C-alpha angles and dihedrals in degrees: 000000000000101000137020110233128192089261091057092063088078089062112072095197090060099035100046097047088063101036093050090065091054092047089060094042091051090065092064102030119111142158118004107005123198118193113195115201089019092164113196092351102253093141094058095082092051092050095045091055091063112102094221095050110096099179141353131216119189118197128185137163092230116091091197092053093047093048090052092048092049092050096046110028110023116123145149092292098024127077138158138206143166113273151120137218090269099037121041141120097256111124123223115291094355106118125086098187126019119194123195114165118181091348112107093067088066095060127099092214112025092183092058090045092054091046089057091049091049090053091052094051124084118243089265093035122134130225119204119180149129143219130192111263117247089243092054092047089054092048093049091047091054090053106033103019129246119333107228092195096060113084098170139045124201136199117199089256093052096048091045092053092046094050090045090064090066108025133056094217129033129178123188129205136168126233120192126177103220141158116245146147119267112214113186141158116258125218095048123081091224132013112236092219135030134193122207114200109212109245123241104240116238117253111287095016118107134168120000114002092192138018135339107227119201137191116195138172139086117347092248095049094045092051090049090051093049090052090055098040095039129233096232124094109279127203117202109190121220117188134311112276091241090059090046090053092046094050101036114013099041095055089052092048091048091049091050091049090050090049091049090052090051090049091051090051090049091051091052090052091048091051091049091050091048090052090052090050090049090054093048097090091051092049091045092052091049091050090048092051091047092048091050091051092049091048092049091049091050092048091051092050094047091048092049092049091052093051092053091053091056 
């Protein structure tokens, strides 16, 4: 999925994968925040709630997305405009925090795009972003087919080297949206410690089955961000699987059942039509016999009438 629409917010599996990234980024964001590929603007409210965020600018290459964002999320500290990584209204050295989630893979020249971002950022500015891992791209392609919108693929080594051309300090993480079992102590609001058991990757899946998340900037700013985000493994819950099934799987199952019922009805109609076609020769023969009898009767009557006139 390339963009979260307002309809997708009813589907936790689509909504949470995107909002979780912003929840982490919000911990380290400050000052003037620019969010490239902001989509319909849903992250603006989360960012604007942060005490250290002074203003938010969302940019996106989709006019429809920007129009929706303007009409639904604009505010005193929140604004939106058309733009891309390479072409936007940000002046030189003006941005404190630059966000670019699942964006760099869409660019023709990632190096030029990062150069533009680096120019927008202040000397102590921070870049937080993500790209799908090359392994995840291959997995998705095997399931859904090629993605015509993605022009680049990145391994963790490739994205680290590319970011290192423009930033003094780079830290790399992985972020994978997975199902799991949450085991926690009851009686306390929060557990003081948590253990994350590394998952066993499914057959054929290796490496990062999700996104490569990166934090880049000056050494001081990156270290500050890591202190706020945390360097430990973090689990961000979505919804219970039963709720996920109720909201997403059940409607699909119901639709399939409805479609199967329509197919059964169609098959009944086809069988009835075939039976009518099978009876067609018999009916045709009967009509032919009847027509012959009527014609013979008419011929007899006409002939008899002619004989009387003579």
